[in-house]
């Protein structure tokens, strides 16, 4: 750096230099040192940073001043720089400088020598610029990079040419590539649905819309394809534009979908298609327009077999009947189990008369069955309907086959009947129900019962589902599945649905006024109700009329209701959500759509169908399906409610898998409103120990089929303050795990029914947090090694055992469990805090942006006002609320002989004597500069506070 030479200085050189340093700006610290390193001057910005006056720091060695007390390393670097500066060398480095608040600032520090006329160093000029924000930004950038790199999702950056610019570790793992290999590829190299010709169109679409989301398949390095959900966001900076890509691996979700479809479309007992799949396939067959025969077959007096011989014999009879039916009809015919003891046979383009097939089925079922030593004789009744003569829709054809079946049963059973006659003419029971249904509303035969919905976090009742009940004066209680289909077919469902809505909202409002704990009322909507154009308006009117908080009301719909008129249904649901009404998707898992369909629906709650609610005895894959549904719903920001919970084991398993709420007979059936009030006032709730919230003792589960081993272990562990549970079989152990939160399991290996390794594998699936140990005298090396390697077993201990070593191993296991529990709690708290912090940051940024825009608008307004006043040809003065002279336009300065630097001084001192009285008083005439002026003062009450003084020249002579 060329030396800075100072020519012989004028007398005021030092003042000029100080003025220059003072005008460097509030973020630049500057000063002047002599060649001894003594501070001779410091600008105002530097003094304000440490809260000192110039008298307190000038005359001291610069390295001993308060700026350098925060960092010893910075002080040492300064001392070296001072020595270098005396040799004519400039220095620049980053330092830490202390401030008066106790904080430190990151500064970009420079020390320059200033040469005299004789060529020697005359002065040293230190200066520093605040780079704290830059350093924080670099730190934040590093944290962001770490977060991206450690994310579980595959994240990539893509340029306009489709080339990958960056990728995190998850993306490399997903594609089976090293980072440098991946960064040599382009999007068409891995996306099976995008080639080189399609990429420019995809990029233009992204630029137009700002973001994209789609499903595709991506190529793994080994050649196989991976289904993926891809989210793309356009990122634009001053320097470049690129795409941020997030890839979600859909393999587990697709596997769960396939398993769910299998469960939902086929009967578990017989393996035949179930009601849902029957309806879909029959509808498809009827669309072809060919002649189709439908036979509905029902076993006669099947209930007596279940009651007399047991349900396991009844199940065997159903399986045998299914096999005989399938063997009797053609391989191209469809055989399904619709439920209970009822089967349906669909025969497209029959080759023989339908009654011949019906007689063959009657004979096949009538043959004796030999099951577990019992010779069982059973018959069946069959109803027959034919398309297109008896109907060309699946529900119509099945309904008329049911009518024919009813006629066959009325005629003495063990025979077939063909549908003949007008609609429902031969179904007297249905006609009677239809007539009675029309009088039910008028005669107030309907009532609502309410089934509690319980939060699995704290165990208390948080909502109810309103369920319709019909108590007929002569027919007694009529089940909803008997009269609801009739109401839907006849259109009465609309009137009944309106009654349910009104009564449910009135009841919820009554509970709200009674001061009961907040309770959300859920009402099931019918398909016809959902499509009514004024649905949201009518519900809004009911809520307003009763005073019910909309947040305490919800509606439930099924997927099947949304299929036919999806857009219209979604629009109505969105209108309800805008009111604050909660929307639930009922019977999830029994509808027509895939899981990916769910994210398009305006839904707050997913209700898992009872068929997908597992127990502790359920297969591990069933538990995995339920857990996958819960996880998926939570990722879509939806709550999960499980229906049909009928056992403590089901409730415990749902709580362990983070299901939000449950309802079912285990907690309470649907009950009248008075019973709900009693439950609430009594504080009825799920026991805290079931939910894993109660402060409790360490819990050990001992499993061994030899009771003497259990007794010996209990004696050994009496000295420990542990809750010791024991079981003599794997099934018993699983039941205990459902009722208690077990920390450690110590199991024998060889047990009847299920080995210890199999039990602990199952325990890992159900309660993965437990610590699992095997205590056995038999060393099945391969099975135990595999279990340890896969994480099912923590340790293998041998019999006979050493007492002290066994206790030590158990204490170690408990310590490990408690450490894991603490880590899970901390992780949950960190995630919650991060979400809250992100939301706070978002709100703060919004406020800052709004404030910045407001400031810019105010500055613009003030500048415009100032230009306007300056352009006025008459003198104008502005005096702020503290009496200081804040503004004077050019005519005012000229009139009073004032200079611009006097602004900020007291108006009473700077204004001429003739004007001082006019500032506070009424308008008056004054003499200034040899002429007469009319002086007027006006109070300012807007964003600018103070007074405005205006002088208007008056004609009438001069002094």
Short mmCIF file of N, CA and C in Angstrom, two decimals, residues 297-369:
data_model
loop_
_atom_site.label_atom_id
_atom_site.label_comp_id
_atom_site.label_asym_id
_atom_site.label_seq_id
_atom_site.Cartn_x
_atom_site.Cartn_y
_atom_site.Cartn_z
N UNK A 297 -77.57 -66.00 -1.84
CA UNK A 297 -77.74 -67.26 -1.11
C UNK A 297 -77.54 -67.00 0.38
N UNK A 298 -78.47 -67.45 1.20
CA UNK A 298 -78.36 -67.29 2.65
C UNK A 298 -78.57 -68.64 3.32
N UNK A 299 -77.68 -69.00 4.24
CA UNK A 299 -77.80 -70.27 4.97
C UNK A 299 -79.00 -70.19 5.92
N UNK A 300 -79.79 -71.26 5.94
CA UNK A 300 -80.99 -71.27 6.79
C UNK A 300 -80.63 -71.61 8.22
N UNK A 301 -81.15 -70.84 9.14
CA UNK A 301 -81.02 -71.09 10.59
C UNK A 301 -79.55 -71.32 10.99
N UNK A 302 -78.69 -70.50 10.42
CA UNK A 302 -77.27 -70.63 10.73
C UNK A 302 -76.97 -70.25 12.18
N UNK A 303 -77.78 -69.39 12.76
CA UNK A 303 -77.53 -68.91 14.12
C UNK A 303 -77.51 -70.06 15.13
N UNK A 304 -78.33 -71.11 14.87
CA UNK A 304 -78.37 -72.22 15.83
C UNK A 304 -77.05 -72.98 15.88
N UNK A 305 -76.29 -72.95 14.76
CA UNK A 305 -74.98 -73.62 14.76
C UNK A 305 -74.00 -72.82 15.62
N UNK A 306 -73.99 -71.51 15.44
CA UNK A 306 -73.11 -70.66 16.26
C UNK A 306 -73.45 -70.80 17.73
N UNK A 307 -74.76 -70.75 18.06
CA UNK A 307 -75.18 -70.81 19.47
C UNK A 307 -74.96 -72.18 20.08
N UNK A 308 -75.19 -73.24 19.28
CA UNK A 308 -75.12 -74.58 19.84
C UNK A 308 -73.75 -75.19 19.85
N UNK A 309 -72.95 -74.93 18.81
CA UNK A 309 -71.65 -75.59 18.68
C UNK A 309 -70.47 -74.63 18.84
N UNK A 310 -70.74 -73.33 18.80
CA UNK A 310 -69.65 -72.36 18.96
C UNK A 310 -69.31 -71.68 17.65
N UNK A 311 -68.75 -70.47 17.78
CA UNK A 311 -68.45 -69.69 16.57
C UNK A 311 -67.35 -70.32 15.73
N UNK A 312 -66.44 -71.09 16.34
CA UNK A 312 -65.38 -71.70 15.54
C UNK A 312 -65.95 -72.76 14.60
N UNK A 313 -66.98 -73.48 15.05
CA UNK A 313 -67.66 -74.43 14.16
C UNK A 313 -68.43 -73.66 13.09
N UNK A 314 -69.10 -72.57 13.51
CA UNK A 314 -69.81 -71.75 12.54
C UNK A 314 -68.88 -71.22 11.46
N UNK A 315 -67.68 -70.78 11.85
CA UNK A 315 -66.72 -70.28 10.86
C UNK A 315 -66.32 -71.39 9.89
N UNK A 316 -66.14 -72.62 10.40
CA UNK A 316 -65.78 -73.74 9.53
C UNK A 316 -66.91 -74.06 8.55
N UNK A 317 -68.15 -73.93 9.01
CA UNK A 317 -69.30 -74.16 8.12
C UNK A 317 -69.30 -73.12 7.00
N UNK A 318 -69.04 -71.87 7.33
CA UNK A 318 -69.00 -70.82 6.32
C UNK A 318 -67.89 -71.08 5.29
N UNK A 319 -66.73 -71.52 5.77
CA UNK A 319 -65.63 -71.82 4.83
C UNK A 319 -66.01 -72.98 3.90
N UNK A 320 -66.62 -74.01 4.48
CA UNK A 320 -67.03 -75.16 3.67
C UNK A 320 -68.10 -74.76 2.66
N UNK A 321 -69.05 -73.93 3.09
CA UNK A 321 -70.10 -73.48 2.17
C UNK A 321 -69.50 -72.66 1.04
N UNK A 322 -68.53 -71.82 1.33
CA UNK A 322 -67.89 -71.01 0.30
C UNK A 322 -67.20 -71.91 -0.73
N UNK A 323 -66.52 -72.97 -0.26
CA UNK A 323 -65.85 -73.88 -1.19
C UNK A 323 -66.84 -74.63 -2.07
N UNK A 324 -67.97 -75.05 -1.50
CA UNK A 324 -68.97 -75.79 -2.28
C UNK A 324 -69.62 -74.88 -3.33
N UNK A 325 -69.88 -73.63 -2.94
CA UNK A 325 -70.49 -72.70 -3.91
C UNK A 325 -69.53 -72.46 -5.08
N UNK A 326 -68.25 -72.22 -4.77
CA UNK A 326 -67.27 -71.95 -5.82
C UNK A 326 -67.09 -73.17 -6.73
N UNK A 327 -67.19 -74.36 -6.17
CA UNK A 327 -67.03 -75.58 -6.97
C UNK A 327 -68.24 -75.85 -7.85
N UNK A 328 -69.40 -75.29 -7.50
CA UNK A 328 -70.64 -75.56 -8.24
C UNK A 328 -70.78 -74.67 -9.46
N UNK A 329 -70.34 -73.42 -9.38
CA UNK A 329 -70.52 -72.48 -10.48
C UNK A 329 -69.30 -72.48 -11.39
N UNK A 330 -69.36 -71.72 -12.47
CA UNK A 330 -68.25 -71.65 -13.44
C UNK A 330 -67.07 -70.85 -12.85
N UNK A 331 -65.91 -71.10 -13.40
CA UNK A 331 -64.74 -70.36 -12.94
C UNK A 331 -64.81 -68.88 -13.32
N UNK A 332 -65.63 -68.58 -14.34
CA UNK A 332 -65.76 -67.18 -14.77
C UNK A 332 -66.80 -66.42 -13.94
N UNK A 333 -67.56 -67.14 -13.12
CA UNK A 333 -68.57 -66.49 -12.29
C UNK A 333 -67.92 -65.90 -11.04
N UNK A 334 -68.56 -64.88 -10.51
CA UNK A 334 -68.06 -64.19 -9.31
C UNK A 334 -68.81 -64.70 -8.09
N UNK A 335 -68.05 -65.19 -7.09
CA UNK A 335 -68.62 -65.62 -5.82
C UNK A 335 -68.09 -64.69 -4.73
N UNK A 336 -68.99 -64.10 -3.95
CA UNK A 336 -68.58 -63.14 -2.91
C UNK A 336 -69.36 -63.43 -1.63
N UNK A 337 -68.74 -63.07 -0.51
CA UNK A 337 -69.45 -63.13 0.78
C UNK A 337 -69.84 -61.70 1.15
N UNK A 338 -71.15 -61.45 1.25
CA UNK A 338 -71.61 -60.10 1.53
C UNK A 338 -71.62 -59.81 3.02
N UNK A 339 -71.56 -60.82 3.84
CA UNK A 339 -71.56 -60.61 5.28
C UNK A 339 -72.38 -61.69 5.96
N UNK A 340 -72.02 -62.00 7.22
CA UNK A 340 -72.78 -62.99 7.98
C UNK A 340 -72.81 -64.32 7.26
N UNK A 341 -74.02 -64.85 7.06
CA UNK A 341 -74.20 -66.14 6.39
C UNK A 341 -74.73 -65.97 4.98
N UNK A 342 -74.40 -64.84 4.34
CA UNK A 342 -74.97 -64.50 3.04
C UNK A 342 -73.88 -64.46 1.98
N UNK A 343 -74.15 -65.12 0.85
CA UNK A 343 -73.23 -65.15 -0.28
C UNK A 343 -73.94 -64.63 -1.52
N UNK A 344 -73.16 -64.11 -2.47
CA UNK A 344 -73.71 -63.61 -3.72
C UNK A 344 -72.94 -64.24 -4.87
N UNK A 345 -73.68 -64.72 -5.88
CA UNK A 345 -73.07 -65.29 -7.09
C UNK A 345 -73.51 -64.43 -8.27
N UNK A 346 -72.53 -63.96 -9.05
CA UNK A 346 -72.80 -63.16 -10.24
C UNK A 346 -72.39 -63.98 -11.46
N UNK A 347 -73.34 -64.17 -12.38
CA UNK A 347 -73.10 -65.02 -13.56
C UNK A 347 -73.30 -64.20 -14.83
N UNK A 348 -72.23 -63.65 -15.41
CA UNK A 348 -72.37 -62.93 -16.68
C UNK A 348 -72.65 -63.92 -17.82
N UNK A 349 -73.57 -63.57 -18.72
CA UNK A 349 -73.90 -64.38 -19.90
C UNK A 349 -74.07 -65.85 -19.52
N UNK A 350 -75.07 -66.18 -18.70
CA UNK A 350 -75.23 -67.57 -18.23
C UNK A 350 -75.45 -68.54 -19.40
N UNK A 351 -74.87 -69.74 -19.27
CA UNK A 351 -74.98 -70.75 -20.34
C UNK A 351 -76.13 -71.71 -20.09
N UNK A 352 -76.66 -71.74 -18.85
CA UNK A 352 -77.81 -72.59 -18.53
C UNK A 352 -78.82 -71.75 -17.76
N UNK A 353 -80.08 -72.18 -17.70
CA UNK A 353 -81.08 -71.40 -16.96
C UNK A 353 -80.67 -71.19 -15.51
N UNK A 354 -81.01 -70.01 -14.98
CA UNK A 354 -80.57 -69.65 -13.64
C UNK A 354 -81.12 -70.58 -12.58
N UNK A 355 -82.34 -71.13 -12.78
CA UNK A 355 -82.91 -72.03 -11.78
C UNK A 355 -82.16 -73.36 -11.72
N UNK A 356 -81.55 -73.78 -12.84
CA UNK A 356 -80.73 -75.00 -12.81
C UNK A 356 -79.52 -74.79 -11.90
N UNK A 357 -78.90 -73.63 -12.05
CA UNK A 357 -77.76 -73.32 -11.17
C UNK A 357 -78.21 -73.22 -9.72
N UNK A 358 -79.36 -72.58 -9.49
CA UNK A 358 -79.86 -72.45 -8.12
C UNK A 358 -80.13 -73.82 -7.50
N UNK A 359 -80.73 -74.76 -8.27
CA UNK A 359 -81.00 -76.10 -7.73
C UNK A 359 -79.70 -76.84 -7.42
N UNK A 360 -78.67 -76.63 -8.26
CA UNK A 360 -77.37 -77.28 -7.99
C UNK A 360 -76.77 -76.73 -6.70
N UNK A 361 -76.93 -75.44 -6.46
CA UNK A 361 -76.41 -74.85 -5.23
C UNK A 361 -77.18 -75.36 -4.01
N UNK A 362 -78.50 -75.51 -4.13
CA UNK A 362 -79.30 -76.05 -3.02
C UNK A 362 -78.82 -77.44 -2.65
N UNK A 363 -78.55 -78.26 -3.69
CA UNK A 363 -78.08 -79.62 -3.42
C UNK A 363 -76.70 -79.65 -2.83
N UNK A 364 -75.80 -78.77 -3.30
CA UNK A 364 -74.43 -78.76 -2.77
C UNK A 364 -74.40 -78.39 -1.30
N UNK A 365 -75.19 -77.39 -0.92
CA UNK A 365 -75.20 -76.97 0.49
C UNK A 365 -75.87 -78.01 1.37
N UNK A 366 -76.86 -78.72 0.84
CA UNK A 366 -77.63 -79.66 1.66
C UNK A 366 -76.84 -80.92 2.00
N UNK A 367 -75.75 -81.21 1.30
CA UNK A 367 -74.96 -82.40 1.65
C UNK A 367 -74.40 -82.26 3.06
N UNK A 368 -74.39 -83.33 3.85
CA UNK A 368 -73.89 -83.25 5.24
C UNK A 368 -72.43 -82.76 5.27
N UNK A 369 -72.13 -81.99 6.31
CA UNK A 369 -70.76 -81.52 6.54
C UNK A 369 -70.22 -82.19 7.79
#
